[in-house]
Amino acid sequence: MQNGQRSIVLIGFMGTGKSSIGRRLAEVTRRPRFDTDQMIATRLGMSITKIFARLGEEEFRKQESTVLQDLDAGQLSIIVTGGGVVLRPENVKRLRELGTIVCLTANLPTLLERLGRRSHRPLLRGENRRELVEALLREREPIYRGAADLVVDTSGLSHDQVAQSIQDSLALGD
Ligand code: S3P
């Protein structure tokens, strides 16, 4: 099947712009957008922060697998995932069934700037933000790259530019 006829699945580290670029892609392609974090929050009636605090990361990861199963592989859409979705190999397998996997990246200074000094993200609550991010990146970068059909570096680019680059690479019409 040609890329243009498949769903687009956005993966990548926190702060790479998955949510904003997913919104933009949904607009320009007129496809529905599904965001796994939002689906989980709706399902459990709690914010991601509360889910981590009350139920723990392991339960959150289980929920990620569940919502990926709930998505319809036959529906042409834009699927936005949370940064840790690739940690479960079964999820990567499922994402491949769902569509073309596009990994968004950004260099460290860009990520640190975008993530700001304070964060609502439960995994970034700690003393040394840079060390936390570096440790997570070391663990995850090979997994992101192994899972991706296409890698797009978003450093220094606007959301529109990234969305356009993805459309061009996947030969999607405007
Ligand atoms: C996480 C990323 C978050 C969210 C949760 C865990 C991660 O999503 O799923 O806080 O493990 O990287 P974003 O990548 O949209 O920030």
PDB file of C-alpha atoms in Angstrom, residues 5-136:
ATOM      1  CA  GLN A   5      -3.140   5.637   1.802  1.00  0.00           C
ATOM      2  CA  ARG A   6      -1.921   4.726   5.252  1.00  0.00           C
ATOM      3  CA  SER A   7      -2.449   6.377   8.607  1.00  0.00           C
ATOM      4  CA  ILE A   8       0.406   8.472   9.976  1.00  0.00           C
ATOM      5  CA  VAL A   9       1.673   7.472  13.395  1.00  0.00           C
ATOM      6  CA  LEU A  10       3.792  10.068  15.205  1.00  0.00           C
ATOM      7  CA  ILE A  11       6.309   8.812  17.733  1.00  0.00           C
ATOM      8  CA  GLY A  12       9.211  10.531  19.460  1.00  0.00           C
ATOM      9  CA  PHE A  13      10.505  12.025  22.661  1.00  0.00           C
ATOM     10  CA  MET A  14       8.568  14.502  24.783  1.00  0.00           C
ATOM     11  CA  GLY A  15       8.947  17.996  23.332  1.00  0.00           C
ATOM     12  CA  THR A  16       9.521  16.953  19.736  1.00  0.00           C
ATOM     13  CA  GLY A  17       6.161  18.483  18.782  1.00  0.00           C
ATOM     14  CA  LYS A  18       4.045  15.366  18.216  1.00  0.00           C
ATOM     15  CA  SER A  19       0.791  16.902  19.482  1.00  0.00           C
ATOM     16  CA  SER A  20       1.028  20.201  17.594  1.00  0.00           C
ATOM     17  CA  ILE A  21       2.268  18.620  14.390  1.00  0.00           C
ATOM     18  CA  GLY A  22      -0.400  15.929  14.666  1.00  0.00           C
ATOM     19  CA  ARG A  23      -3.045  18.668  14.917  1.00  0.00           C
ATOM     20  CA  ARG A  24      -1.616  20.425  11.884  1.00  0.00           C
ATOM     21  CA  LEU A  25      -1.443  17.202   9.849  1.00  0.00           C
ATOM     22  CA  ALA A  26      -5.034  16.369  10.754  1.00  0.00           C
ATOM     23  CA  GLU A  27      -6.114  19.808   9.505  1.00  0.00           C
ATOM     24  CA  VAL A  28      -4.279  19.683   6.205  1.00  0.00           C
ATOM     25  CA  THR A  29      -5.111  16.059   5.403  1.00  0.00           C
ATOM     26  CA  ARG A  30      -8.679  16.367   6.793  1.00  0.00           C
ATOM     27  CA  ARG A  31      -8.195  13.126   8.648  1.00  0.00           C
ATOM     28  CA  PRO A  32      -9.362  12.420  12.187  1.00  0.00           C
ATOM     29  CA  ARG A  33      -6.701  12.620  14.889  1.00  0.00           C
ATOM     30  CA  PHE A  34      -6.310  10.185  17.727  1.00  0.00           C
ATOM     31  CA  ASP A  35      -3.993  10.996  20.612  1.00  0.00           C
ATOM     32  CA  THR A  36      -3.175   8.051  22.887  1.00  0.00           C
ATOM     33  CA  ASP A  37      -2.574  10.255  25.967  1.00  0.00           C
ATOM     34  CA  GLN A  38      -5.973  11.883  25.462  1.00  0.00           C
ATOM     35  CA  MET A  39      -7.647   8.520  24.907  1.00  0.00           C
ATOM     36  CA  ILE A  40      -6.178   7.182  28.160  1.00  0.00           C
ATOM     37  CA  ALA A  41      -7.121  10.297  30.138  1.00  0.00           C
ATOM     38  CA  THR A  42     -10.690  10.080  28.815  1.00  0.00           C
ATOM     39  CA  ARG A  43     -10.919   6.342  29.470  1.00  0.00           C
ATOM     40  CA  LEU A  44      -9.814   6.701  33.095  1.00  0.00           C
ATOM     41  CA  GLY A  45     -11.333  10.138  33.699  1.00  0.00           C
ATOM     42  CA  MET A  46      -8.032  11.451  35.047  1.00  0.00           C
ATOM     43  CA  SER A  47      -5.117  13.545  33.810  1.00  0.00           C
ATOM     44  CA  ILE A  48      -1.881  11.756  32.839  1.00  0.00           C
ATOM     45  CA  THR A  49      -0.230  13.286  35.913  1.00  0.00           C
ATOM     46  CA  LYS A  50      -2.910  11.802  38.178  1.00  0.00           C
ATOM     47  CA  ILE A  51      -2.717   8.429  36.446  1.00  0.00           C
ATOM     48  CA  PHE A  52       1.032   8.257  37.117  1.00  0.00           C
ATOM     49  CA  ALA A  53       0.603   9.426  40.712  1.00  0.00           C
ATOM     50  CA  ARG A  54      -2.348   7.223  41.628  1.00  0.00           C
ATOM     51  CA  LEU A  55      -1.953   4.141  39.460  1.00  0.00           C
ATOM     52  CA  GLY A  56       1.739   4.201  38.557  1.00  0.00           C
ATOM     53  CA  GLU A  57       3.704   4.062  35.323  1.00  0.00           C
ATOM     54  CA  GLU A  58       3.147   0.335  34.785  1.00  0.00           C
ATOM     55  CA  GLU A  59      -0.636   0.801  34.708  1.00  0.00           C
ATOM     56  CA  PHE A  60      -0.224   3.751  32.345  1.00  0.00           C
ATOM     57  CA  ARG A  61       1.844   1.562  29.997  1.00  0.00           C
ATOM     58  CA  LYS A  62      -0.876  -1.109  30.068  1.00  0.00           C
ATOM     59  CA  GLN A  63      -3.406   1.529  29.141  1.00  0.00           C
ATOM     60  CA  GLU A  64      -1.234   2.606  26.197  1.00  0.00           C
ATOM     61  CA  SER A  65      -1.339  -0.959  24.843  1.00  0.00           C
ATOM     62  CA  THR A  66      -5.103  -1.132  25.365  1.00  0.00           C
ATOM     63  CA  VAL A  67      -5.888   2.081  23.509  1.00  0.00           C
ATOM     64  CA  LEU A  68      -3.648   1.059  20.602  1.00  0.00           C
ATOM     65  CA  GLN A  69      -5.749  -2.101  20.316  1.00  0.00           C
ATOM     66  CA  ASP A  70      -8.910   0.038  20.365  1.00  0.00           C
ATOM     67  CA  LEU A  71      -7.774   2.048  17.327  1.00  0.00           C
ATOM     68  CA  ASP A  72      -9.169   0.978  13.978  1.00  0.00           C
ATOM     69  CA  ALA A  73      -6.387  -0.048  11.584  1.00  0.00           C
ATOM     70  CA  GLY A  74      -8.807   0.444   8.681  1.00  0.00           C
ATOM     71  CA  GLN A  75      -9.442   4.124   9.351  1.00  0.00           C
ATOM     72  CA  LEU A  76      -7.158   6.594   7.612  1.00  0.00           C
ATOM     73  CA  SER A  77      -6.085   8.892  10.422  1.00  0.00           C
ATOM     74  CA  ILE A  78      -3.344  10.756  12.260  1.00  0.00           C
ATOM     75  CA  ILE A  79      -2.252   8.926  15.395  1.00  0.00           C
ATOM     76  CA  VAL A  80      -0.271  10.807  18.047  1.00  0.00           C
ATOM     77  CA  THR A  81       1.456   8.760  20.737  1.00  0.00           C
ATOM     78  CA  GLY A  82       3.086   9.460  24.097  1.00  0.00           C
ATOM     79  CA  GLY A  83       6.887   9.479  24.181  1.00  0.00           C
ATOM     80  CA  GLY A  84       7.176   6.140  25.969  1.00  0.00           C
ATOM     81  CA  VAL A  85       4.832   4.105  23.799  1.00  0.00           C
ATOM     82  CA  VAL A  86       7.748   2.372  22.063  1.00  0.00           C
ATOM     83  CA  LEU A  87       9.011   0.880  25.334  1.00  0.00           C
ATOM     84  CA  ARG A  88       6.758  -2.152  24.830  1.00  0.00           C
ATOM     85  CA  PRO A  89       7.756  -4.137  21.732  1.00  0.00           C
ATOM     86  CA  GLU A  90       4.132  -5.259  21.334  1.00  0.00           C
ATOM     87  CA  ASN A  91       3.174  -1.589  20.929  1.00  0.00           C
ATOM     88  CA  VAL A  92       5.722  -1.066  18.165  1.00  0.00           C
ATOM     89  CA  LYS A  93       4.283  -4.091  16.380  1.00  0.00           C
ATOM     90  CA  ARG A  94       0.792  -2.656  16.718  1.00  0.00           C
ATOM     91  CA  LEU A  95       1.897   0.799  15.519  1.00  0.00           C
ATOM     92  CA  ARG A  96       3.292  -0.821  12.367  1.00  0.00           C
ATOM     93  CA  GLU A  97      -0.118  -2.368  11.712  1.00  0.00           C
ATOM     94  CA  LEU A  98      -1.767   0.995  12.247  1.00  0.00           C
ATOM     95  CA  GLY A  99       0.256   3.054   9.785  1.00  0.00           C
ATOM     96  CA  THR A 100       3.492   4.623   8.623  1.00  0.00           C
ATOM     97  CA  ILE A 101       5.600   5.449  11.660  1.00  0.00           C
ATOM     98  CA  VAL A 102       7.137   8.919  11.634  1.00  0.00           C
ATOM     99  CA  CYS A 103       9.622   9.663  14.398  1.00  0.00           C
ATOM    100  CA  LEU A 104      10.084  13.306  15.359  1.00  0.00           C
ATOM    101  CA  THR A 105      13.423  14.262  16.889  1.00  0.00           C
ATOM    102  CA  ALA A 106      15.081  17.433  18.147  1.00  0.00           C
ATOM    103  CA  ASN A 107      18.548  18.179  19.464  1.00  0.00           C
ATOM    104  CA  LEU A 108      19.092  18.419  23.223  1.00  0.00           C
ATOM    105  CA  PRO A 109      19.146  22.231  23.580  1.00  0.00           C
ATOM    106  CA  THR A 110      15.907  22.441  21.579  1.00  0.00           C
ATOM    107  CA  LEU A 111      14.247  19.764  23.678  1.00  0.00           C
ATOM    108  CA  LEU A 112      15.321  21.391  26.943  1.00  0.00           C
ATOM    109  CA  GLU A 113      14.056  24.750  25.763  1.00  0.00           C
ATOM    110  CA  ARG A 114      10.717  23.356  24.616  1.00  0.00           C
ATOM    111  CA  LEU A 115      10.201  21.337  27.759  1.00  0.00           C
ATOM    112  CA  GLY A 116      10.822  24.410  29.879  1.00  0.00           C
ATOM    113  CA  ARG A 117      11.994  24.429  33.451  1.00  0.00           C
ATOM    114  CA  ARG A 118       8.770  23.190  34.971  1.00  0.00           C
ATOM    115  CA  SER A 119       6.720  20.424  33.515  1.00  0.00           C
ATOM    116  CA  HIS A 120       3.385  18.712  33.865  1.00  0.00           C
ATOM    117  CA  ARG A 121       5.127  15.589  32.597  1.00  0.00           C
ATOM    118  CA  PRO A 122       5.486  13.090  35.422  1.00  0.00           C
ATOM    119  CA  LEU A 123       8.749  11.615  34.115  1.00  0.00           C
ATOM    120  CA  LEU A 124      10.464  14.996  34.106  1.00  0.00           C
ATOM    121  CA  ARG A 125       9.863  15.895  37.726  1.00  0.00           C
ATOM    122  CA  GLY A 126      13.272  15.939  39.291  1.00  0.00           C
ATOM    123  CA  GLU A 127      16.251  17.998  40.247  1.00  0.00           C
ATOM    124  CA  ASN A 128      18.295  17.878  37.073  1.00  0.00           C
ATOM    125  CA  ARG A 129      16.168  18.137  33.972  1.00  0.00           C
ATOM    126  CA  ARG A 130      19.105  17.822  31.578  1.00  0.00           C
ATOM    127  CA  GLU A 131      20.313  14.579  33.187  1.00  0.00           C
ATOM    128  CA  LEU A 132      16.828  13.108  33.213  1.00  0.00           C
ATOM    129  CA  VAL A 133      16.304  13.902  29.550  1.00  0.00           C
ATOM    130  CA  GLU A 134      19.738  12.616  28.572  1.00  0.00           C
ATOM    131  CA  ALA A 135      19.217   9.318  30.415  1.00  0.00           C
ATOM    132  CA  LEU A 136      15.796   8.759  28.830  1.00  0.00           C
TER     133      LEU A 136
END
